[in-house]
Coordinates of C-alpha atoms and ligand atoms in Angstrom, one line a residue:
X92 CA 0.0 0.0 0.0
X93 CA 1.5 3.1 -1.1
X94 CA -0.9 6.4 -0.5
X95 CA -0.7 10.4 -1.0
X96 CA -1.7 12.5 2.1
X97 CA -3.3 15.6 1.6
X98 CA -3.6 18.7 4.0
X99 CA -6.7 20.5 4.6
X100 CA -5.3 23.3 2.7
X101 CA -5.0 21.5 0.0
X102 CA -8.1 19.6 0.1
X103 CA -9.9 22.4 -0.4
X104 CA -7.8 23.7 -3.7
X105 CA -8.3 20.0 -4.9
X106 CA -12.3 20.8 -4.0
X107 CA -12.6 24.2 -5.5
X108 CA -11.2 22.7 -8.6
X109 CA -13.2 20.1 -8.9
X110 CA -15.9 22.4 -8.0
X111 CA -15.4 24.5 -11.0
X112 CA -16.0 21.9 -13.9
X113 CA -19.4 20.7 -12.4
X114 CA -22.6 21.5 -11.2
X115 CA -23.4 22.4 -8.2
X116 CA -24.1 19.2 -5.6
X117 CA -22.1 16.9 -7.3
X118 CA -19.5 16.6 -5.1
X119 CA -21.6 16.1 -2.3
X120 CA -24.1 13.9 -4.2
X121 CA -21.1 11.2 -5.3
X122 CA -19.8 11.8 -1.2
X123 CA -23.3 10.6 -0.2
X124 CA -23.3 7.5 -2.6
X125 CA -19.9 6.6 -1.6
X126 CA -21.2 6.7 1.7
X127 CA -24.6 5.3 1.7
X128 CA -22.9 2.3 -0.8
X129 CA -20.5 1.6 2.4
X130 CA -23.1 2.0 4.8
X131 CA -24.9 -0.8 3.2
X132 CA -21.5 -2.8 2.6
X133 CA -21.3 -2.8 6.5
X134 CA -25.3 -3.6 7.1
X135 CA -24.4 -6.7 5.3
X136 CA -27.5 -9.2 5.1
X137 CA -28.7 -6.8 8.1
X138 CA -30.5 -4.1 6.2
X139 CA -33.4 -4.3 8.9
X140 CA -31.7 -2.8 11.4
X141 CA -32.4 1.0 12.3
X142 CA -29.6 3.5 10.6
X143 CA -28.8 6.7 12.8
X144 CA -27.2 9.6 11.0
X145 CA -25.7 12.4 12.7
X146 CA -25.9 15.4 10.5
X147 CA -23.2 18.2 11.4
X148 CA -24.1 22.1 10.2
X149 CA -21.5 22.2 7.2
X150 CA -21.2 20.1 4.4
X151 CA -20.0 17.3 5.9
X152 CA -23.4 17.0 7.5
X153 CA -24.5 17.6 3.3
X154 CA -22.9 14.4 2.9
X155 CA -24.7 12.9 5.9
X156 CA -28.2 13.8 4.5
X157 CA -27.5 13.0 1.0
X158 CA -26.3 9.2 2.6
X159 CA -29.8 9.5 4.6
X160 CA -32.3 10.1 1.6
X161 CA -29.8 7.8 -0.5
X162 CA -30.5 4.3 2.4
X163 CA -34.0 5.5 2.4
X164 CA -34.8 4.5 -0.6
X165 CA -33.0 1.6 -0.7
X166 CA -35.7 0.8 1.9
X167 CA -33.3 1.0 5.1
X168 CA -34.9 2.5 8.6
X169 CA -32.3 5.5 8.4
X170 CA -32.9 8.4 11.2
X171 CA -31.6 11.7 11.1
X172 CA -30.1 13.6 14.1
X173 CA -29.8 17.2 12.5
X174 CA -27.8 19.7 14.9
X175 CA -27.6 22.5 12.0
X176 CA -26.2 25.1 13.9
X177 CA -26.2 29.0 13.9
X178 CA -25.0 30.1 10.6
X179 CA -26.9 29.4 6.5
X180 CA -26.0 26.2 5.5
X181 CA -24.2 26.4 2.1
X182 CA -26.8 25.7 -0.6
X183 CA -25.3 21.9 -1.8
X184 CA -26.6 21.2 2.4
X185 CA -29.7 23.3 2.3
X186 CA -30.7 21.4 -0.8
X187 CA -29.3 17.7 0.4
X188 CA -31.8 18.5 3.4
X189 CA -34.7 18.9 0.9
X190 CA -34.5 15.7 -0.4
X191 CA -34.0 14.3 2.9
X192 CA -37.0 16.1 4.0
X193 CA -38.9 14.8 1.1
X194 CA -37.8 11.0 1.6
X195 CA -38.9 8.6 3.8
X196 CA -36.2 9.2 6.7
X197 CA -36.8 9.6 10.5
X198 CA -35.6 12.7 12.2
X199 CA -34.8 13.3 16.0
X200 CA -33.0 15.7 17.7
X201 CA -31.4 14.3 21.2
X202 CA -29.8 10.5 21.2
X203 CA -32.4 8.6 22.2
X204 CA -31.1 7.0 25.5
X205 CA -30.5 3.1 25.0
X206 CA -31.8 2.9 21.4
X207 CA -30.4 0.0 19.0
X208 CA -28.5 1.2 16.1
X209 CA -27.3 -1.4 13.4
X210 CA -25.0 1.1 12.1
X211 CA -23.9 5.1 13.3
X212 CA -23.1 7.4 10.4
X213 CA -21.4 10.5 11.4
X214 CA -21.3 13.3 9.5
X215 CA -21.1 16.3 12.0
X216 CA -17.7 17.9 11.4
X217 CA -14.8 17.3 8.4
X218 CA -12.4 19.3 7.8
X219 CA -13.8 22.4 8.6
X220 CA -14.0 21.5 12.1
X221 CA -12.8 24.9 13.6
X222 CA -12.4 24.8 17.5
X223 CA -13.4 21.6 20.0
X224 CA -16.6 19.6 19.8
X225 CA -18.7 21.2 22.5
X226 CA -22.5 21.7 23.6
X227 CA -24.6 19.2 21.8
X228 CA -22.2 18.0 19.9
X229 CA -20.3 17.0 22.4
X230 CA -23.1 15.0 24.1
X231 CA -23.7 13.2 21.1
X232 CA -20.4 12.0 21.0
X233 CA -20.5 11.4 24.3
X234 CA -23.6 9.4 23.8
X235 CA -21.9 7.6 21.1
X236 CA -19.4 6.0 23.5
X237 CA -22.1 3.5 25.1
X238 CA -23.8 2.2 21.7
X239 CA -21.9 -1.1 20.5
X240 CA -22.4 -0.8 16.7
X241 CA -19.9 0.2 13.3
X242 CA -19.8 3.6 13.2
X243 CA -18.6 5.3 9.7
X244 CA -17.4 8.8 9.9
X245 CA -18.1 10.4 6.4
X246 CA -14.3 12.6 5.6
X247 CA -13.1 12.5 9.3
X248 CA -14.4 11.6 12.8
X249 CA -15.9 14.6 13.8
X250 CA -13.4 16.1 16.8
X251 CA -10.4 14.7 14.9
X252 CA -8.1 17.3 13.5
X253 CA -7.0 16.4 9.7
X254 CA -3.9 17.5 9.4
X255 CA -2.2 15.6 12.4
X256 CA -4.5 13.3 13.9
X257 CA -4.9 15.2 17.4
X258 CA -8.1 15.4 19.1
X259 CA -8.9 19.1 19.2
X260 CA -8.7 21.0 22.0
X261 CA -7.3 20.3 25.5
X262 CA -10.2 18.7 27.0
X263 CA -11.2 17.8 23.4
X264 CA -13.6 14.9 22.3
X265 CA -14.0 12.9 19.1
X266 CA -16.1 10.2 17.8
X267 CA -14.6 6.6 17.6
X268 CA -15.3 5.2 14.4
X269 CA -15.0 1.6 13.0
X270 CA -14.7 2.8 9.1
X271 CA -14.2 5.9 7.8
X272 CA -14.6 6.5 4.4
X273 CA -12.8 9.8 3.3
X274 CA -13.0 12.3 0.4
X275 CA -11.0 13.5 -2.5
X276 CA -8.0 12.1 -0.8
X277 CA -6.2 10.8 2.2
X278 CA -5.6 12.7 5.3
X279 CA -2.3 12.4 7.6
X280 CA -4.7 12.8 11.2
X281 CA -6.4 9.1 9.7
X282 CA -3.0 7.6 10.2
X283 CA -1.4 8.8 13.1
X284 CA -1.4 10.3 17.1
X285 CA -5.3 9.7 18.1
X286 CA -6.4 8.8 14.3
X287 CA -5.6 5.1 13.8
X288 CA -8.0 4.9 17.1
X289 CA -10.6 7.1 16.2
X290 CA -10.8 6.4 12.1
X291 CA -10.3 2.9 12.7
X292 CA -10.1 1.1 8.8
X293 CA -10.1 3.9 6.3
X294 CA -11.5 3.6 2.4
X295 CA -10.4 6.4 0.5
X296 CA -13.4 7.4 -2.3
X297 CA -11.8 10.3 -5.1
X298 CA -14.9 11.3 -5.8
X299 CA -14.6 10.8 -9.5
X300 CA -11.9 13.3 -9.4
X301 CA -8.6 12.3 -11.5
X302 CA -5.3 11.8 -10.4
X303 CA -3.9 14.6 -12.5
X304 CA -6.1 17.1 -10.8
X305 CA -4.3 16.4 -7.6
X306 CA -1.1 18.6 -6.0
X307 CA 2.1 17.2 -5.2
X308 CA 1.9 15.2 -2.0
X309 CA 4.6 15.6 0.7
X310 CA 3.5 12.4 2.9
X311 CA 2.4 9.3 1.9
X312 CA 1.6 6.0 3.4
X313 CA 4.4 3.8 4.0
X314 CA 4.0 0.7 2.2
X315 CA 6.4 -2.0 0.2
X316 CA 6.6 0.0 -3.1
X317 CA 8.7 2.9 -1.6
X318 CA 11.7 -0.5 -0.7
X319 CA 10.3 -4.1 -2.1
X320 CA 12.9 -3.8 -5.1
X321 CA 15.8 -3.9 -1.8
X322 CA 14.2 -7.4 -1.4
X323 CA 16.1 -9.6 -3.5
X324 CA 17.6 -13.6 -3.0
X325 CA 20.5 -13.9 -1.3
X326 CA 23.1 -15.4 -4.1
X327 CA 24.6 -18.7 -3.5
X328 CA 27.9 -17.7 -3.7
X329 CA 28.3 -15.0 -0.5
X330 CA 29.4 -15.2 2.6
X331 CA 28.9 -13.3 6.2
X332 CA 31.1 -10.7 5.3
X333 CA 28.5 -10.2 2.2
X334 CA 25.8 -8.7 5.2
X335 CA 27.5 -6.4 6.7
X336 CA 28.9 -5.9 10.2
X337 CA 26.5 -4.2 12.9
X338 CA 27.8 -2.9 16.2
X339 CA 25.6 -1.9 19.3
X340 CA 26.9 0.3 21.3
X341 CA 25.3 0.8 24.6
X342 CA 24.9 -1.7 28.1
X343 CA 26.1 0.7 30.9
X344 CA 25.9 -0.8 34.3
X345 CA 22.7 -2.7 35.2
X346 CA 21.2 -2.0 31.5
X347 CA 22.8 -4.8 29.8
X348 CA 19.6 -5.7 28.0
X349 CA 19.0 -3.2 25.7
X350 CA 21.7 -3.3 23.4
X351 CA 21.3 -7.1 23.3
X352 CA 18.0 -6.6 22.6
X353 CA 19.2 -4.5 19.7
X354 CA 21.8 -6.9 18.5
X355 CA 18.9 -9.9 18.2
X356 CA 16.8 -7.3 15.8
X357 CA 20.1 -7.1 13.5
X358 CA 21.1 -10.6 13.5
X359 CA 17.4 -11.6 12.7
X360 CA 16.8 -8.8 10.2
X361 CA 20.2 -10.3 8.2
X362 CA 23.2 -8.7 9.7
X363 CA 26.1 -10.7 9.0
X364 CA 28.3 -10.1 11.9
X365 CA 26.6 -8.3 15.0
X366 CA 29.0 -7.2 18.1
X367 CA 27.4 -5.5 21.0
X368 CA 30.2 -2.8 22.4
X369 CA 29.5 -2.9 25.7
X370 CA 29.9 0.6 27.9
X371 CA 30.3 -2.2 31.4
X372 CA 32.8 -4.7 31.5
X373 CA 31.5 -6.7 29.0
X374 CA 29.7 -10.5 29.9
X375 CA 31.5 -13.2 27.8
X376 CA 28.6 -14.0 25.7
X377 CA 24.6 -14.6 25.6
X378 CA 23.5 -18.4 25.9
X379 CA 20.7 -17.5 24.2
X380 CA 22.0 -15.7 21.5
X381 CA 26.0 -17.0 21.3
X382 CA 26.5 -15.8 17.9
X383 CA 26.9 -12.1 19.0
X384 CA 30.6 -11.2 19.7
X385 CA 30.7 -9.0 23.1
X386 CA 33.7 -6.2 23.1
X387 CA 34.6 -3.2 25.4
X388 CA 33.3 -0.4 24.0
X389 CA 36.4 2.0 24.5
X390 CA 38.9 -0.6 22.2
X391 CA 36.4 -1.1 19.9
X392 CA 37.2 -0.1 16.0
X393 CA 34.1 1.4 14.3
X394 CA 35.9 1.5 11.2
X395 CA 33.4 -0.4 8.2
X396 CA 30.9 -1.1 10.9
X397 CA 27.7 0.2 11.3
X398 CA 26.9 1.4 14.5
X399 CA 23.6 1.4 16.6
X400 CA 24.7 3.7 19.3
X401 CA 22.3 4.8 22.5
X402 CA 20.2 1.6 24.0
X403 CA 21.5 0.9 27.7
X404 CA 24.0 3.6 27.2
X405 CA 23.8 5.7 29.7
X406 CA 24.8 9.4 30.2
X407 CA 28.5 9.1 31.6
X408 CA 31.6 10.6 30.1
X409 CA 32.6 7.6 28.4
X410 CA 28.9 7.6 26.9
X411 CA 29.4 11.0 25.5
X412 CA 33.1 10.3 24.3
X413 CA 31.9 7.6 22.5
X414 CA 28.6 9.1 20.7
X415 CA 31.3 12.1 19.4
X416 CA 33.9 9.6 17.9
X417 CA 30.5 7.8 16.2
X418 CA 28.9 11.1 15.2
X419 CA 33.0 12.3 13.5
X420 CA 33.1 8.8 11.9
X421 CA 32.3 7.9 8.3
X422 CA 29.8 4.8 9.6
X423 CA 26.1 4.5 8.9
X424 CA 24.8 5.2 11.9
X425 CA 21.3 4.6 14.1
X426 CA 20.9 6.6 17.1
X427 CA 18.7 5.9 19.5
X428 CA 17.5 6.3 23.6
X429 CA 20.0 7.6 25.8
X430 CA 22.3 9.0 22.7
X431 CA 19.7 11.4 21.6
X432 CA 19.3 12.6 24.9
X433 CA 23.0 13.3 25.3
X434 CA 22.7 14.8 22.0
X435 CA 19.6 17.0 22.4
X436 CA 21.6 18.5 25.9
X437 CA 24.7 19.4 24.0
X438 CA 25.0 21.8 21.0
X439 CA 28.7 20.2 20.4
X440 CA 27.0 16.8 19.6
X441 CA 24.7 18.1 17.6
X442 CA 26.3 20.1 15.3
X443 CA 29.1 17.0 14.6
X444 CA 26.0 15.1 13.8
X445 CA 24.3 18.1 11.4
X446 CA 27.3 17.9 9.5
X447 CA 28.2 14.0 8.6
X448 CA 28.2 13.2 5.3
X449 CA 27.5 9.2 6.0
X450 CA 23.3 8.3 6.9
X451 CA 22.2 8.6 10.1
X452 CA 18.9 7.1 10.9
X453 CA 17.4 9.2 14.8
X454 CA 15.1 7.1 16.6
X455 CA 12.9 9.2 18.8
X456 CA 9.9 8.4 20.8
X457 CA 7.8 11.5 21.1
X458 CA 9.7 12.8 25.1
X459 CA 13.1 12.3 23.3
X460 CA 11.9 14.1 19.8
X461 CA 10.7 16.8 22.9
X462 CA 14.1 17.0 24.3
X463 CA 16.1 17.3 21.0
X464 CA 13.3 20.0 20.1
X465 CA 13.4 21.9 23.4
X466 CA 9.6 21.4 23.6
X467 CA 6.9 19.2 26.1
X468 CA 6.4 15.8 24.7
X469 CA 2.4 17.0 24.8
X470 CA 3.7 19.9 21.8
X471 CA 5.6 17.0 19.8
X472 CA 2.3 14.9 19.6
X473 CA -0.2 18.0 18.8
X474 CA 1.6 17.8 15.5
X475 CA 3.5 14.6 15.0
X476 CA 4.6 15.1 11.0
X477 CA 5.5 18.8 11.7
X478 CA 7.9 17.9 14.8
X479 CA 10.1 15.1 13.2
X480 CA 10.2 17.5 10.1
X481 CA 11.8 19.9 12.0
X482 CA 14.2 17.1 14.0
X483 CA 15.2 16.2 10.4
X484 CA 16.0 19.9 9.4
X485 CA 17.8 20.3 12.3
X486 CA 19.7 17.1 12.5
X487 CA 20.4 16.4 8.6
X488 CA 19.3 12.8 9.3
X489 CA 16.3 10.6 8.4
X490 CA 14.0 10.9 11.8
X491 CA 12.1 8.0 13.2
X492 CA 9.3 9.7 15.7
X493 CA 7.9 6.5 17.6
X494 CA 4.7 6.1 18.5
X495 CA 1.0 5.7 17.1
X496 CA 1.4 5.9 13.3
X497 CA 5.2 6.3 13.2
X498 CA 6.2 9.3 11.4
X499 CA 9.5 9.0 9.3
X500 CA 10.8 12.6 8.0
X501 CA 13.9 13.8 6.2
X502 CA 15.6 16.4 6.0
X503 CA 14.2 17.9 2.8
X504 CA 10.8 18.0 4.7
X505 CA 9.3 14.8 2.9
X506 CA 7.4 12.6 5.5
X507 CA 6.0 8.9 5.6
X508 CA 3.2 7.2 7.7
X509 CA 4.0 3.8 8.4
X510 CA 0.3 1.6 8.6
X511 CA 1.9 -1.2 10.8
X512 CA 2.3 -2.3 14.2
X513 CA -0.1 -2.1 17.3
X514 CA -0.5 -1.7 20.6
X515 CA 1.5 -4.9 21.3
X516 CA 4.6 -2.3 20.6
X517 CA 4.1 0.0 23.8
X518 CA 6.5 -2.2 25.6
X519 CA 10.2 -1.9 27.0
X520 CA 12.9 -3.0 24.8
X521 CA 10.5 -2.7 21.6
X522 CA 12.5 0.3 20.1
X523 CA 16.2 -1.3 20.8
X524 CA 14.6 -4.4 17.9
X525 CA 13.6 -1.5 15.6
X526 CA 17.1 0.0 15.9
X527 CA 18.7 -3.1 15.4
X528 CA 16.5 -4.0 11.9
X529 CA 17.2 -0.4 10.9
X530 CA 21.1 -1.1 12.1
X531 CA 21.3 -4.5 9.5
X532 CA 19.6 -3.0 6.7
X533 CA 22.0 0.0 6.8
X534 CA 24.5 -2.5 6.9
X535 CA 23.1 -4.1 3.7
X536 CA 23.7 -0.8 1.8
X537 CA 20.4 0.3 2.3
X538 CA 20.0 4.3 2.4
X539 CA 18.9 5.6 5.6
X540 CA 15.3 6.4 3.9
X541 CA 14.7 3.0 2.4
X542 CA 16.2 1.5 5.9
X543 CA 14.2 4.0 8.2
X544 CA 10.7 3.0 5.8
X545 CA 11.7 -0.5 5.8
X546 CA 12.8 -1.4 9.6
X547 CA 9.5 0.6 11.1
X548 CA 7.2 -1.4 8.3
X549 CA 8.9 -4.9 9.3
X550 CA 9.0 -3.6 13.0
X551 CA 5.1 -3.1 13.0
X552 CA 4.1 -6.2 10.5
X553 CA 6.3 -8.9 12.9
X554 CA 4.0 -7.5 15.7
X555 CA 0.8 -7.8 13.6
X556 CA 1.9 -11.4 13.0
X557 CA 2.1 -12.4 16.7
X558 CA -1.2 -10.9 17.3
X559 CA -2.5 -12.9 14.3
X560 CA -1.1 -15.5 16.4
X561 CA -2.4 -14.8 20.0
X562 CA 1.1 -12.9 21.0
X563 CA -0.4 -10.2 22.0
X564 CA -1.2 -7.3 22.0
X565 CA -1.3 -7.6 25.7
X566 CA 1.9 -9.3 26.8
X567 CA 3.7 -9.7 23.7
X568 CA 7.6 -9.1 24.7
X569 CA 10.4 -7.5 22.9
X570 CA 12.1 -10.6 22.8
X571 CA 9.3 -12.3 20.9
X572 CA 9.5 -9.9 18.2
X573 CA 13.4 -10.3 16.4
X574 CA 11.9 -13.9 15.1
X575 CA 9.1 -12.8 13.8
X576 CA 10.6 -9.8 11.9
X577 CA 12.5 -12.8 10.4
X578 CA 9.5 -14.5 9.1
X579 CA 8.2 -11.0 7.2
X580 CA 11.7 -10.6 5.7
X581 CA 11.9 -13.9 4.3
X582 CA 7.9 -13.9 3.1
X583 CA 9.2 -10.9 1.5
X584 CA 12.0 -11.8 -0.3
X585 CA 10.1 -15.1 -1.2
X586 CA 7.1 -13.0 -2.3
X587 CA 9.6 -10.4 -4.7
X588 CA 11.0 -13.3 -6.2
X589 CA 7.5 -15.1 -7.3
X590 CA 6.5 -11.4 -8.8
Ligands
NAX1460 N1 -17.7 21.5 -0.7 C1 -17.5 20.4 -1.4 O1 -17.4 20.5 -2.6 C2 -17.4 19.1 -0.7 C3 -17.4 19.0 0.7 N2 -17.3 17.8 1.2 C4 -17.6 17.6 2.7 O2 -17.6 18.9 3.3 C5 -16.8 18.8 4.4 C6 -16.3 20.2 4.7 O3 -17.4 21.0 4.8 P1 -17.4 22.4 5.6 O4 -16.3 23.2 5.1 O5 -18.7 22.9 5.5 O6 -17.0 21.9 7.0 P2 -17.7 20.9 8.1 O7 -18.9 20.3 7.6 O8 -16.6 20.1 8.5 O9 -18.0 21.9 9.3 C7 -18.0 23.3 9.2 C8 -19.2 23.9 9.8 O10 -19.3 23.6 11.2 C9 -19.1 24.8 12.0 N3 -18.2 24.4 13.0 C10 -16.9 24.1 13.0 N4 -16.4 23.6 14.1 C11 -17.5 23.6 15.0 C12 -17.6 23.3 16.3 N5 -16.6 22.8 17.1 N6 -18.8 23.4 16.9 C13 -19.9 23.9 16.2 N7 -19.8 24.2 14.9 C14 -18.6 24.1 14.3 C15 -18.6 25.8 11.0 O11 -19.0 27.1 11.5 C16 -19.2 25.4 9.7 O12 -20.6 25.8 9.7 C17 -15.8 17.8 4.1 O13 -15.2 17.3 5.3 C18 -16.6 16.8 3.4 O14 -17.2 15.9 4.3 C19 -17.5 16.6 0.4 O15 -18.8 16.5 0.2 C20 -16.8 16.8 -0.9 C21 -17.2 17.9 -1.6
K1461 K1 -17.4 13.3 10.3

């Protein structure tokens, strides 16, 4: 899956000229079929059961009445609750409300407390949602959260701001859709921060508008186009040396786990050689794991190595030492955890790492990304794209922001959305694996882009797997998921190969 993301801003150039070469309605008729052929996609062989649609005062709640009138007279019970509001509708809404009117559709104007829905449309705010759901919209959403049925928000879940997938306002609401069918393009907010658990599975409909009316899109949806060619057999005739060398570089005193943690994600993500340089004395090897070579950090040559440097690190001399002979070497580098807090505390460190030359891949959950931004962890996620755009400009590396809907960003300002993982990957250590994929893939002469895309996409499918598998969400451990990002490489090579 490989998808353009559009900003509100240029949603509604991409409407106005659409607009222009038809007549008036027609956008908001075909959003209304879209929606009403979805609704009744979801009603399934269970077109008996009562319809509610919410019907906003803008044209979002046009599309909500055109859906209405549209399940009407396919003979479904659909009833309207109309919240208009203060201002004219435009007149696509005042006339979608005629033909509601005219039709054979219920309407009501308060939820009906403990009334049995067989499917929730909502259509009270898009994307001209301007300030947080209050009044009586917000005690419809509200009233939303206690009836156990698919709800489909038409464009966006009302309360859910487009652009980055925040909940508006600081006390804000927003409904919790099942399905939400979206117009005239995809929208970042689906796909990350709240949106992934307030959109829940998005269709995108164009509206019958053509591709080459669209603008230039500056995030997408990660997917395998943007690296499957990287996916090719391994030749007979190669040997370890053929995979590149990884090195960890982390393990202070008493966080010994991290980096080995790391190391497992490179060794099962392909890494030919994979040395954990250890910050502690280091132990002499891991049963578990015996083919990772333990050094001291200090003697350790980076030279032709790629480095993973931060898990378990620490923030001792030695710690910072290290991270400046990694940032002034000519190694691909991943930096992650306690090196990018070293990093955002020190202006020396980061300018030695604005100015390499070689890739560096940055790792940051959203408190680190706060700390390398000299901002609250609460302003990083009230605009997730915009905040590791910035950490790229800064840092002149690819940026990893962790977190609901990864957000990958470089430095010219182009962002990805990576659709995989799940809960499953809010647990400790999960972060050292995806540095040590991204670590073996660098290795394997991947550029930090293709190995940023690629390690968080892997990262998030090996987790879908276990959950496929009962692994999970709830319980699923760090240490479970280095196997099963083995399994997704290997069904992907196997997969490129049969193409
Ligand atoms: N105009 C067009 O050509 C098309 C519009 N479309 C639909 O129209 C939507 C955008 O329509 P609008 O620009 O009318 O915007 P919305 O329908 O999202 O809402 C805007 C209206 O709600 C009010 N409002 C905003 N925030 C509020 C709040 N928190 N509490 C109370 N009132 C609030 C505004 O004053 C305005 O009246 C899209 O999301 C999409 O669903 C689609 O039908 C595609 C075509
Ligand atoms: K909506």
């Amino acid at each position: 899956m490989e998808r353009h993301l559009y900003t509100v801003a240029q949603l509604r150039a991409i409407e106005q000229a659409a607009y222009a070469g038809l007549a008036p309605g027609t956008l908001m008729q075909r959003a209304g079929k879209a929606a009403s052929d979805f609704a009744l996609e979801l009603l399934g062989d269970r077109r008996d059961r009562p319809v509610l649609v919410l019907a906003g005062p803008g044209n979002n709640g046009g599309d909500a009445l055109e859906a209405a009138a549209n399940l009407a007279d396919a003979g479904v019970d659909a009833t309207v609750l109309h919240l208009p509001g203060r201002r004219d509708a435009s007149t696509e809404t005042a006339a979608a409300y005629e033909r509601a009117r005219a039709g054979s559709v219920g309407w009501i104007d308060m939820l009906p407390p403990g009334a049995e829905w067989g499917l929730v449309i909502d259509g009270l705010f898009g994307i001209g949602l301007e300030r947080p759901v209050d009044g009586d919209y917000r005690e419809v959403v509200v009233g939303l959260e206690t009836i156990r049925c698919p709800i489909l928000a038409l464009d966006v879940p009302s309360g859910l701001d487009a652009d980055t997938g925040a909940v508006i306002g600081p006390d804000g609401i927003a409904v919790r859709a099942t399905h939400t069918i979206t117009f005239l393009g995809d929208k970042p907010g689906l796909h990350t921060a709240d949106g992934r658990d307030h959109a829940g599975q998005v269709r995108v409909d164009m509206l019958g508008v053509g591709s080459e009316a669209l603008p230039r899109a500056t995030a997408q949806l990660s997917g395998l186009p943007l690296f499957a060619g990287r996916f090719t057999a391994r030749r007979h005739n190669t040997h370890k040396g053929s995979f590149g060398d990884v090195a960890i570089i982390g393990g202070a005193h008493g966080m010994a786990g991290a980096p080995v943690l790391s190391a497992r994600g490179a060794l099962y993500a392909g890494a030919g050689r994979v040395y954990v340089a250890a910050l502690n004395t280091p132990p002499g090897y891991d049963s578990s794991q015996p083919e990772i070579m333990f050094r001291a950090a200090e003697d350790f040559d980076f030279f032709g190595r790629t480095l993973v440097i931060g898990p378990g690190m620490g923030d001792s001399a030695s710690a910072i030492r290290l991270l400046a002979r990694a940032l002034d070497s000519d190694s691909p580098l991943v930096i992650d955890a306690d090196a990018l807090n070293l990093i955002g505390a020190s202006p020396d460190l980061q300018s030695r790492l604005a100015q390499r030359t070689a890739p560096a891949v940055l790792t940051p959950h959203p408190l680190e990304g706060a700390r390398l931004l000299g901002m609250t962890a609460a302003v990083v996620q009230s605009d997730r794209l915009e905040a590791a755009r910035e950490m790229a400009l800064r840092t002149n590396a690819t940026v990893i922001l962790k977190g609901s809907g990864t957000v990958i960003a470089r430095p010219d300002g182009e962002v990805l959305i990576n659709p995989t993982g799940n809960a499953g990957l809010a647990t400790a250590g999960s972060g050292d694996v995806l540095a040590g994929i991204c670590g073996a893939l660098l290795a394997q002469g991947w550029t930090g882009w293709e190995a940023a895309a690629a390690a968080t996409w892997i990262h998030g499918a090996a987790a879908d797997t276990l959950v496929d598998e009962g692994v999970g969400p709830i319980g699923m451990t760090a240490g479970e998921l280095p196997a099963a990002v083995r399994k997704v490489l290997n069904r992907l090579v196997k997969d490129a190969a049969s193409r």
